[in-house]
Structure formats: C-alpha cells, structure tokens
Amino acid sequence: MSKFYITTPLYYVNASPHIGHAYTTLASDTLARFYRLRKKEVFFLTGTDEHGGKIYQAAESKNQEPKEFVDKVVENFKDLWKTLNISYDFFIRTTDSSHKEQVKEAIKFLYGKGDIYKAVYRGYYCTPCETFFSPLQAKTNSFLCSECRRPLQEIEEENYFFRLSKYESWLKGYLREHPHLIRPSIRYNETIGFLEANPLVDLCISRPKERVNWGIDFPLDKKYVVYVWFDALLNYVTAVGLFKDKEKFQKFWPADCQIIGKDILKQHTVYWPIILHALGVEVPRLIFAHGWWLVEEEKMSKSKGNIVDPYQLVKEFGVDGLRYFLLREIPFGSDGNFSCAHILKRINSDLANDLGNLVYRVLNMAEKYFSSRLDSRKKDIPQEFLGVITQLEREYLNYMENLEFAVALEKIWEFINLMNKYVEDKKPWVMWREKRLPELSYFLSSLLEGIRIVAVYIYPFMPSTSLSILSQLGERKEELSVEDAKWKMRGFSIKKEAPLFPRIQK
Ligand code: MSP
C-alpha cells in the first residue's frame, strides 16, 4: 500500500474561518477521501498559523493575551471542519511545542551551513499580509501593499536573513526540469515570470521582539522571534517529524499534493522549495494553487467585510449541498463568483431533481413492485449502460487524479441522467401492468446497481449522502474502495428513507 500525503495551508487565526478557507479544506478532504478509496495510506494535514504581528494585533484589539485569543479562534476552525465532515488526520498548530522545537532545529541547521546571516534590514512591510517589500518594490507600488493596497510601514532594523539568492539558479533549473510541480500551468508560468523579473533577494526571517513579541524564539538570538512565514511553511515537514520522527518522515515525505490558494503562490513555489533544498530535503510532488471565490468580483476577505459565513450556508443548503456546490460550480484552479442563487439552482437541479429523484423513484418502485427485495436472474450490464460505465470508470480516476473535480462530477451526472432517461424510455409502470416481472426485476436491479456505483463515486464529495444511499440499498460497508464501483449486481434488500435532497423553495 503506498501513501498519499496531502496538506492545506495553515490558516491565520486572526478571525473565524469563512467560505474561502472552507473551499481549500473541502477540496483537500475530497482528494484525501478519493485516495482512501484507492486504498492508499493517506495523511491529510491541516492546521492553523498562529504567530506574527497580525495575530498579535487581533488579540490586542480584543484585550486578550495572544495565546488566550488563538486558543479560542482555533476552536472555531476545528468546529467548522467537524461540521463540514473534514477527515483530517492531524491538525497542527504553529504554537505546538513539537513544531516550535523543530523550527529552531531547522534554523540552527541552516545557520550551521552558512545559509543564515545577520544584517541591517531597510525596507517596507505590510502587517496584514505579513510581507516585505524592497524600497524599489514599495516605490513602484506607491508605498501601498501590492496585495491588499494598504499603506506600507517603513522599517529599518537589524535582522537575520536566509540566503534565498544562493539558491536562485538551483530553483530555476529544478522548475525547468519539473514543469508539472506547480499546477495549473498558469501558476507555473507565473512563478517562472516572477523569477525572471526579479533577482531573488535574501529573506528576512527574524523580527525583533521589541516590535513583534509573538512568535517562536529565534534560536540564535534572544532578542528576536522567527518570521511568521518561515515558521509556518515548515509545518508541512514538522508535522511528519522532520527532526523528531525519522520513520514517519521517511514514510510520508515528500508531500504528494499541497493545495493552496493563488494568493500564497510565491511563498510556496519560491521560498518553500528553496528552504527544503537548503535543509537537504526533497521538494513536494505537486503544489496546486486554486482560484478565489469572489463576491461581486472582489476577493472575499475579512478586511473587505464581504465574507460569506459557512454556517449560514450549511443551515440553508446542508453540508453535502455546500460541498457539492463548491467543487462543481467552478473548475478547480479558476476564480468564481459566489451567489446564493447559484447554489440554489445547483441543489435543486443536480441534487434534488437528478440524483435525489432518481434514488427515490427507483427505490420506491422496488418497494412497491417487489416489497423491497430484488434478485434478478440476469445480472449483466444493460446495453444502454455499457459504454457509459466503462468510460466513466476510466474518466473518473483520471479527472480525480488531475484535481478536475467539476469534470469528474459532470461525468457522474451524465450517468445519473442516463439512468433517469432509461426510466422514462423503458416505462416500468407498463412492465408492471403487463406483468413482465423478470424484465421489471432486471430493469430495477440494474438501476439499483447503477445507483450503487454512483454512491461510491460521489463518496469523496458527499460522504454522508453516499453512505445514506448505500445503506438504503442494504449495503453495509465498513470501508469503501474504488473496486466497489465495479458492476457486480447481487440481490438487493432495500430500506428506503425520505428523499435525499428536498427541493429548496426561495
Ligand atoms: N497563514 C497563511 C498561509 C500559511 S501556509 C504555510 C495564510 N493564511 S490565510 O488564512 O490567509 O489563508 C489563506 C488561504 O485560504 C488561501 O491560500 C486559500 O487557500 C484560502 N482562501 C482565503 N480566502 C479565499 C477566497 N476568497 N477564495 C478561495 N480561497 C481562499 O495565507
């Protein structure tokens, strides 16, 4: 059994999570569940980024100690992940002592090999984005942050630097040889463009405590803490025990897929590979940067006051409704405009009409015509399904592996709608009237088998719905596998329940 290590970014705990954070985590959860279906040993990591000036200020504004403040906000993240049925294997907090100790080890190691030095830093800083700008970059942007457009703060202080520049040519070469490391390709090109436009400058990785007194103690100098990004990026290796648990580290590293939003591309495709390489550690296999959920064409963010509350959506549309919508509505990698009208439409048409009706209708007929027990003699795939099922099997695996979630769902729905059409075309009520019972039994059993296959395929996206369908079909499965999506029609003992997705009126 091979492993699959997948990560989300570590979310800042200056405020509660919104639908943007939920999106990244849901996509990662879907992929984690898919690889569990494929019988890989999955390690799914998420967590929180808890240090730095921004968090410190947020705590201060609430008159709380930073640790007291972050401890509360972290619970909001954990609660939401529980609500959304997120199956993470480990939740790392950058305030965990194991992480802090390993970050210090990493810094000592890099210092020992001459990759860290002390110098005066003159430049500009954006605290909300925790990002530095050189005097030239700041001037080009009229002394506003290029990300959030807020005024930059001028800084001049002694600090510790990590020699990014030393590894510039290594990174360029590595990226040239690994064009699929960063996806979608537009983000690969963006990284290459960035490297070509700017010679890499060394990264300032410390903060004097007199300015930011909330971070991991800098191991070389008591007067400093570690820069929050340097601390946070290392989580992906400290979580699997880089300096603590050799066996675990060897088992899971390199990460197979690191999912991030496009806003934190440079940190993950420039700084991160270089830090790893300097530490003598392999680079991850894939960094996938997805797009943003926008509200009226603007990125959703707390500072813009346009955030969408995931709990409200769950209340109105259900967990699986929301999970389905977020991954079906826009291609993974592109931006999308968020609107409740779109969710409503998707849920009513795809979930209530197409899937929900099919399941309810077929189970209802099984109940009515065969008292919920079916065992057709004929068990092969109906001609009408044959091509579609074989193609779906291939396409599903392929699209899921490529993180093309929306297309994978589209293909599953083609099969669902084929089954709906099959019901219309074959007119089972006529078979019943004319007492063509073996034919009717085969017809309904085939549909039940088709529905069973669909239930397996939608498991990564809508785990509760999938398990509910399987249980209504009388399937008691401890652990699903993609192998279960193969046609193997047996008898069915149906336990019909209420419709899966009642139509939502608005
Ligand atoms: N703490 C850093 C990441 C450190 S990783 C070692 C950070 N945190 S964050 O809380 O700002 O979360 C950023 C991530 O949240 C984005 O990269 C993206 O995955 C997700 N999103 C936040 N807003 C989003 C949207 N409006 N739309 C889609 N995803 C969004 O940056």
PDB file of N, CA, C and O and ligand atoms in Angstrom, residues 8-14 18-21 23-24 49 54 77 229 232-236 259-264 268 290-294 299-301, ligand 1:
ATOM      1  N   THR A   8      -3.227  21.300   3.498  1.00  0.00           N
ATOM      2  CA  THR A   8      -3.852  22.598   3.203  1.00  0.00           C
ATOM      3  C   THR A   8      -2.893  23.658   3.728  1.00  0.00           C
ATOM      4  O   THR A   8      -1.982  23.323   4.496  1.00  0.00           O
ATOM      5  N   PRO A   9      -3.125  24.930   3.383  1.00  0.00           N
ATOM      6  CA  PRO A   9      -2.319  25.958   4.053  1.00  0.00           C
ATOM      7  C   PRO A   9      -2.709  25.976   5.526  1.00  0.00           C
ATOM      8  O   PRO A   9      -3.754  25.443   5.902  1.00  0.00           O
ATOM      9  N   LEU A  10      -1.886  26.598   6.335  1.00  0.00           N
ATOM     10  CA  LEU A  10      -2.289  26.811   7.735  1.00  0.00           C
ATOM     11  C   LEU A  10      -2.983  28.159   7.791  1.00  0.00           C
ATOM     12  O   LEU A  10      -2.407  29.171   7.399  1.00  0.00           O
ATOM     13  N   TYR A  11      -4.198  28.159   8.261  1.00  0.00           N
ATOM     14  CA  TYR A  11      -4.984  29.390   8.224  1.00  0.00           C
ATOM     15  C   TYR A  11      -4.630  30.307   9.385  1.00  0.00           C
ATOM     16  O   TYR A  11      -4.404  29.843  10.507  1.00  0.00           O
ATOM     17  N   TYR A  12      -4.621  31.607   9.095  1.00  0.00           N
ATOM     18  CA  TYR A  12      -4.398  32.592  10.150  1.00  0.00           C
ATOM     19  C   TYR A  12      -5.575  32.593  11.104  1.00  0.00           C
ATOM     20  O   TYR A  12      -6.725  32.538  10.651  1.00  0.00           O
ATOM     21  N   VAL A  13      -5.262  32.739  12.366  1.00  0.00           N
ATOM     22  CA  VAL A  13      -6.357  32.707  13.342  1.00  0.00           C
ATOM     23  C   VAL A  13      -6.697  34.101  13.864  1.00  0.00           C
ATOM     24  O   VAL A  13      -7.104  34.259  14.995  1.00  0.00           O
ATOM     25  N   ASN A  14      -6.525  35.103  12.987  1.00  0.00           N
ATOM     26  CA  ASN A  14      -6.930  36.449  13.427  1.00  0.00           C
ATOM     27  C   ASN A  14      -8.444  36.594  13.434  1.00  0.00           C
ATOM     28  O   ASN A  14      -8.994  37.475  14.055  1.00  0.00           O
ATOM     29  N   HIS A  18     -13.905  31.489   6.938  1.00  0.00           N
ATOM     30  CA  HIS A  18     -15.004  31.802   6.025  1.00  0.00           C
ATOM     31  C   HIS A  18     -15.022  30.794   4.890  1.00  0.00           C
ATOM     32  O   HIS A  18     -14.246  29.820   4.883  1.00  0.00           O
ATOM     33  N   ILE A  19     -15.857  31.052   3.909  1.00  0.00           N
ATOM     34  CA  ILE A  19     -16.088  30.054   2.879  1.00  0.00           C
ATOM     35  C   ILE A  19     -14.837  29.821   2.009  1.00  0.00           C
ATOM     36  O   ILE A  19     -14.633  28.736   1.470  1.00  0.00           O
ATOM     37  N   GLY A  20     -13.970  30.848   1.933  1.00  0.00           N
ATOM     38  CA  GLY A  20     -12.714  30.694   1.191  1.00  0.00           C
ATOM     39  C   GLY A  20     -11.821  29.637   1.841  1.00  0.00           C
ATOM     40  O   GLY A  20     -11.262  28.772   1.169  1.00  0.00           O
ATOM     41  N   HIS A  21     -11.699  29.706   3.161  1.00  0.00           N
ATOM     42  CA  HIS A  21     -10.897  28.686   3.868  1.00  0.00           C
ATOM     43  C   HIS A  21     -11.553  27.319   3.711  1.00  0.00           C
ATOM     44  O   HIS A  21     -10.887  26.304   3.524  1.00  0.00           O
ATOM     45  N   TYR A  23     -13.271  26.236   1.338  1.00  0.00           N
ATOM     46  CA  TYR A  23     -13.091  25.722  -0.025  1.00  0.00           C
ATOM     47  C   TYR A  23     -11.806  24.904  -0.144  1.00  0.00           C
ATOM     48  O   TYR A  23     -11.816  23.764  -0.619  1.00  0.00           O
ATOM     49  N   THR A  24     -10.697  25.488   0.304  1.00  0.00           N
ATOM     50  CA  THR A  24      -9.409  24.781   0.220  1.00  0.00           C
ATOM     51  C   THR A  24      -9.473  23.475   1.006  1.00  0.00           C
ATOM     52  O   THR A  24      -8.992  22.428   0.561  1.00  0.00           O
ATOM     53  N   ASP A  49      -2.075  28.876  11.613  1.00  0.00           N
ATOM     54  CA  ASP A  49      -0.880  29.704  11.601  1.00  0.00           C
ATOM     55  C   ASP A  49      -1.118  30.778  12.660  1.00  0.00           C
ATOM     56  O   ASP A  49      -1.963  31.648  12.476  1.00  0.00           O
ATOM     57  N   LYS A  54       0.102  40.309  12.920  1.00  0.00           N
ATOM     58  CA  LYS A  54      -1.321  40.409  12.608  1.00  0.00           C
ATOM     59  C   LYS A  54      -2.187  39.743  13.699  1.00  0.00           C
ATOM     60  O   LYS A  54      -3.184  40.295  14.140  1.00  0.00           O
ATOM     61  N   PHE A  77     -12.163  26.977  13.984  1.00  0.00           N
ATOM     62  CA  PHE A  77     -11.730  26.215  12.803  1.00  0.00           C
ATOM     63  C   PHE A  77     -12.068  24.736  12.996  1.00  0.00           C
ATOM     64  O   PHE A  77     -12.644  24.106  12.124  1.00  0.00           O
ATOM     65  N   TRP A 229       6.126  33.573   8.324  1.00  0.00           N
ATOM     66  CA  TRP A 229       6.059  32.699   7.149  1.00  0.00           C
ATOM     67  C   TRP A 229       7.098  31.574   7.209  1.00  0.00           C
ATOM     68  O   TRP A 229       6.848  30.454   6.782  1.00  0.00           O
ATOM     69  N   ALA A 232       5.721  29.128   9.603  1.00  0.00           N
ATOM     70  CA  ALA A 232       4.521  28.406   9.147  1.00  0.00           C
ATOM     71  C   ALA A 232       4.820  27.400   8.028  1.00  0.00           C
ATOM     72  O   ALA A 232       4.321  26.278   8.042  1.00  0.00           O
ATOM     73  N   LEU A 233       5.655  27.793   7.071  1.00  0.00           N
ATOM     74  CA  LEU A 233       5.922  26.873   5.950  1.00  0.00           C
ATOM     75  C   LEU A 233       6.500  25.546   6.455  1.00  0.00           C
ATOM     76  O   LEU A 233       6.176  24.473   5.946  1.00  0.00           O
ATOM     77  N   LEU A 234       7.331  25.672   7.499  1.00  0.00           N
ATOM     78  CA  LEU A 234       7.988  24.455   7.979  1.00  0.00           C
ATOM     79  C   LEU A 234       7.018  23.429   8.563  1.00  0.00           C
ATOM     80  O   LEU A 234       7.360  22.269   8.759  1.00  0.00           O
ATOM     81  N   ASN A 235       5.770  23.855   8.816  1.00  0.00           N
ATOM     82  CA  ASN A 235       4.795  22.922   9.412  1.00  0.00           C
ATOM     83  C   ASN A 235       4.638  21.641   8.595  1.00  0.00           C
ATOM     84  O   ASN A 235       4.381  20.574   9.134  1.00  0.00           O
ATOM     85  N   TYR A 236       4.759  21.794   7.272  1.00  0.00           N
ATOM     86  CA  TYR A 236       4.499  20.636   6.412  1.00  0.00           C
ATOM     87  C   TYR A 236       5.514  19.512   6.660  1.00  0.00           C
ATOM     88  O   TYR A 236       5.220  18.351   6.403  1.00  0.00           O
ATOM     89  N   ILE A 259      -2.169  21.744  -1.438  1.00  0.00           N
ATOM     90  CA  ILE A 259      -3.179  22.635  -2.026  1.00  0.00           C
ATOM     91  C   ILE A 259      -3.113  23.988  -1.336  1.00  0.00           C
ATOM     92  O   ILE A 259      -3.069  24.071  -0.106  1.00  0.00           O
ATOM     93  N   ILE A 260      -3.082  25.035  -2.145  1.00  0.00           N
ATOM     94  CA  ILE A 260      -3.037  26.404  -1.613  1.00  0.00           C
ATOM     95  C   ILE A 260      -3.949  27.277  -2.480  1.00  0.00           C
ATOM     96  O   ILE A 260      -4.378  26.848  -3.548  1.00  0.00           O
ATOM     97  N   GLY A 261      -4.214  28.501  -2.014  1.00  0.00           N
ATOM     98  CA  GLY A 261      -4.886  29.476  -2.867  1.00  0.00           C
ATOM     99  C   GLY A 261      -3.828  30.238  -3.651  1.00  0.00           C
ATOM    100  O   GLY A 261      -2.660  30.286  -3.233  1.00  0.00           O
ATOM    101  N   LYS A 262      -4.217  30.845  -4.748  1.00  0.00           N
ATOM    102  CA  LYS A 262      -3.224  31.522  -5.602  1.00  0.00           C
ATOM    103  C   LYS A 262      -2.584  32.728  -4.922  1.00  0.00           C
ATOM    104  O   LYS A 262      -1.575  33.236  -5.377  1.00  0.00           O
ATOM    105  N   ASP A 263      -3.184  33.190  -3.800  1.00  0.00           N
ATOM    106  CA  ASP A 263      -2.630  34.340  -3.082  1.00  0.00           C
ATOM    107  C   ASP A 263      -1.309  34.030  -2.398  1.00  0.00           C
ATOM    108  O   ASP A 263      -0.566  34.943  -2.061  1.00  0.00           O
ATOM    109  N   ILE A 264      -1.025  32.762  -2.155  1.00  0.00           N
ATOM    110  CA  ILE A 264       0.208  32.445  -1.424  1.00  0.00           C
ATOM    111  C   ILE A 264       1.135  31.587  -2.298  1.00  0.00           C
ATOM    112  O   ILE A 264       1.815  30.686  -1.816  1.00  0.00           O
ATOM    113  N   HIS A 268       5.001  29.508  -1.615  1.00  0.00           N
ATOM    114  CA  HIS A 268       5.034  28.042  -1.764  1.00  0.00           C
ATOM    115  C   HIS A 268       5.833  27.549  -2.964  1.00  0.00           C
ATOM    116  O   HIS A 268       6.230  26.378  -2.990  1.00  0.00           O
ATOM    117  N   HIS A 290      -5.325  26.933  -6.234  1.00  0.00           N
ATOM    118  CA  HIS A 290      -6.668  27.146  -6.792  1.00  0.00           C
ATOM    119  C   HIS A 290      -7.011  28.630  -6.828  1.00  0.00           C
ATOM    120  O   HIS A 290      -6.263  29.470  -6.319  1.00  0.00           O
ATOM    121  N   GLY A 291      -8.170  28.926  -7.417  1.00  0.00           N
ATOM    122  CA  GLY A 291      -8.573  30.331  -7.573  1.00  0.00           C
ATOM    123  C   GLY A 291      -9.341  30.838  -6.365  1.00  0.00           C
ATOM    124  O   GLY A 291      -9.396  30.193  -5.324  1.00  0.00           O
ATOM    125  N   TRP A 292      -9.925  32.001  -6.516  1.00  0.00           N
ATOM    126  CA  TRP A 292     -10.632  32.640  -5.401  1.00  0.00           C
ATOM    127  C   TRP A 292     -12.126  32.627  -5.605  1.00  0.00           C
ATOM    128  O   TRP A 292     -12.611  32.734  -6.733  1.00  0.00           O
ATOM    129  N   TRP A 293     -12.817  32.562  -4.501  1.00  0.00           N
ATOM    130  CA  TRP A 293     -14.242  32.863  -4.518  1.00  0.00           C
ATOM    131  C   TRP A 293     -14.369  34.370  -4.358  1.00  0.00           C
ATOM    132  O   TRP A 293     -13.813  34.954  -3.430  1.00  0.00           O
ATOM    133  N   LEU A 294     -15.060  34.967  -5.309  1.00  0.00           N
ATOM    134  CA  LEU A 294     -15.215  36.421  -5.310  1.00  0.00           C
ATOM    135  C   LEU A 294     -16.653  36.760  -4.938  1.00  0.00           C
ATOM    136  O   LEU A 294     -17.566  35.963  -5.166  1.00  0.00           O
ATOM    137  N   LYS A 299     -12.221  39.689  -4.121  1.00  0.00           N
ATOM    138  CA  LYS A 299     -11.864  38.538  -3.300  1.00  0.00           C
ATOM    139  C   LYS A 299     -12.555  38.659  -1.935  1.00  0.00           C
ATOM    140  O   LYS A 299     -12.593  39.726  -1.340  1.00  0.00           O
ATOM    141  N   MET A 300     -13.077  37.519  -1.513  1.00  0.00           N
ATOM    142  CA  MET A 300     -13.732  37.509  -0.216  1.00  0.00           C
ATOM    143  C   MET A 300     -12.653  37.605   0.863  1.00  0.00           C
ATOM    144  O   MET A 300     -11.692  36.847   0.848  1.00  0.00           O
ATOM    145  N   SER A 301     -12.761  38.574   1.748  1.00  0.00           N
ATOM    146  CA  SER A 301     -11.801  38.613   2.845  1.00  0.00           C
ATOM    147  C   SER A 301     -12.374  39.436   3.983  1.00  0.00           C
ATOM    148  O   SER A 301     -13.229  40.297   3.784  1.00  0.00           O
TER     149      SER A 301
HETATM  150  N1  MSP B   1      -1.279  31.640   7.028  1.00  0.00           N
HETATM  151  C1  MSP B   1      -1.096  31.814   5.642  1.00  0.00           C
HETATM  152  C2  MSP B   1      -0.724  30.527   4.974  1.00  0.00           C
HETATM  153  C3  MSP B   1       0.449  29.827   5.545  1.00  0.00           C
HETATM  154  S1  MSP B   1       0.701  28.278   4.813  1.00  0.00           S
HETATM  155  C4  MSP B   1       2.074  27.719   5.499  1.00  0.00           C
HETATM  156  C5  MSP B   1      -2.374  32.355   5.029  1.00  0.00           C
HETATM  157  N2  MSP B   1      -3.482  32.133   5.730  1.00  0.00           N
HETATM  158  S2  MSP B   1      -4.965  32.626   5.340  1.00  0.00           S
HETATM  159  O1  MSP B   1      -5.810  32.391   6.474  1.00  0.00           O
HETATM  160  O2  MSP B   1      -4.927  33.929   4.806  1.00  0.00           O
HETATM  161  O3  MSP B   1      -5.464  31.580   4.307  1.00  0.00           O
HETATM  162  C6  MSP B   1      -5.068  31.611   3.018  1.00  0.00           C
HETATM  163  C7  MSP B   1      -5.770  30.521   2.245  1.00  0.00           C
HETATM  164  O4  MSP B   1      -7.187  30.480   2.489  1.00  0.00           O
HETATM  165  C8  MSP B   1      -5.681  30.793   0.771  1.00  0.00           C
HETATM  166  O5  MSP B   1      -4.438  30.413   0.243  1.00  0.00           O
HETATM  167  C9  MSP B   1      -6.809  29.962   0.257  1.00  0.00           C
HETATM  168  O6  MSP B   1      -6.409  28.627   0.301  1.00  0.00           O
HETATM  169  C10 MSP B   1      -7.884  30.213   1.307  1.00  0.00           C
HETATM  170  N3  MSP B   1      -8.692  31.383   0.954  1.00  0.00           N
HETATM  171  C11 MSP B   1      -8.824  32.532   1.664  1.00  0.00           C
HETATM  172  N4  MSP B   1      -9.706  33.340   1.006  1.00  0.00           N
HETATM  173  C12 MSP B   1     -10.157  32.746  -0.105  1.00  0.00           C
HETATM  174  C13 MSP B   1     -11.095  33.054  -1.105  1.00  0.00           C
HETATM  175  N5  MSP B   1     -11.764  34.174  -1.120  1.00  0.00           N
HETATM  176  N6  MSP B   1     -11.315  32.124  -2.081  1.00  0.00           N
HETATM  177  C14 MSP B   1     -10.667  30.927  -2.100  1.00  0.00           C
HETATM  178  N7  MSP B   1      -9.768  30.612  -1.171  1.00  0.00           N
HETATM  179  C15 MSP B   1      -9.458  31.496  -0.170  1.00  0.00           C
HETATM  180  O7  MSP B   1      -2.306  32.914   3.966  1.00  0.00           O
END
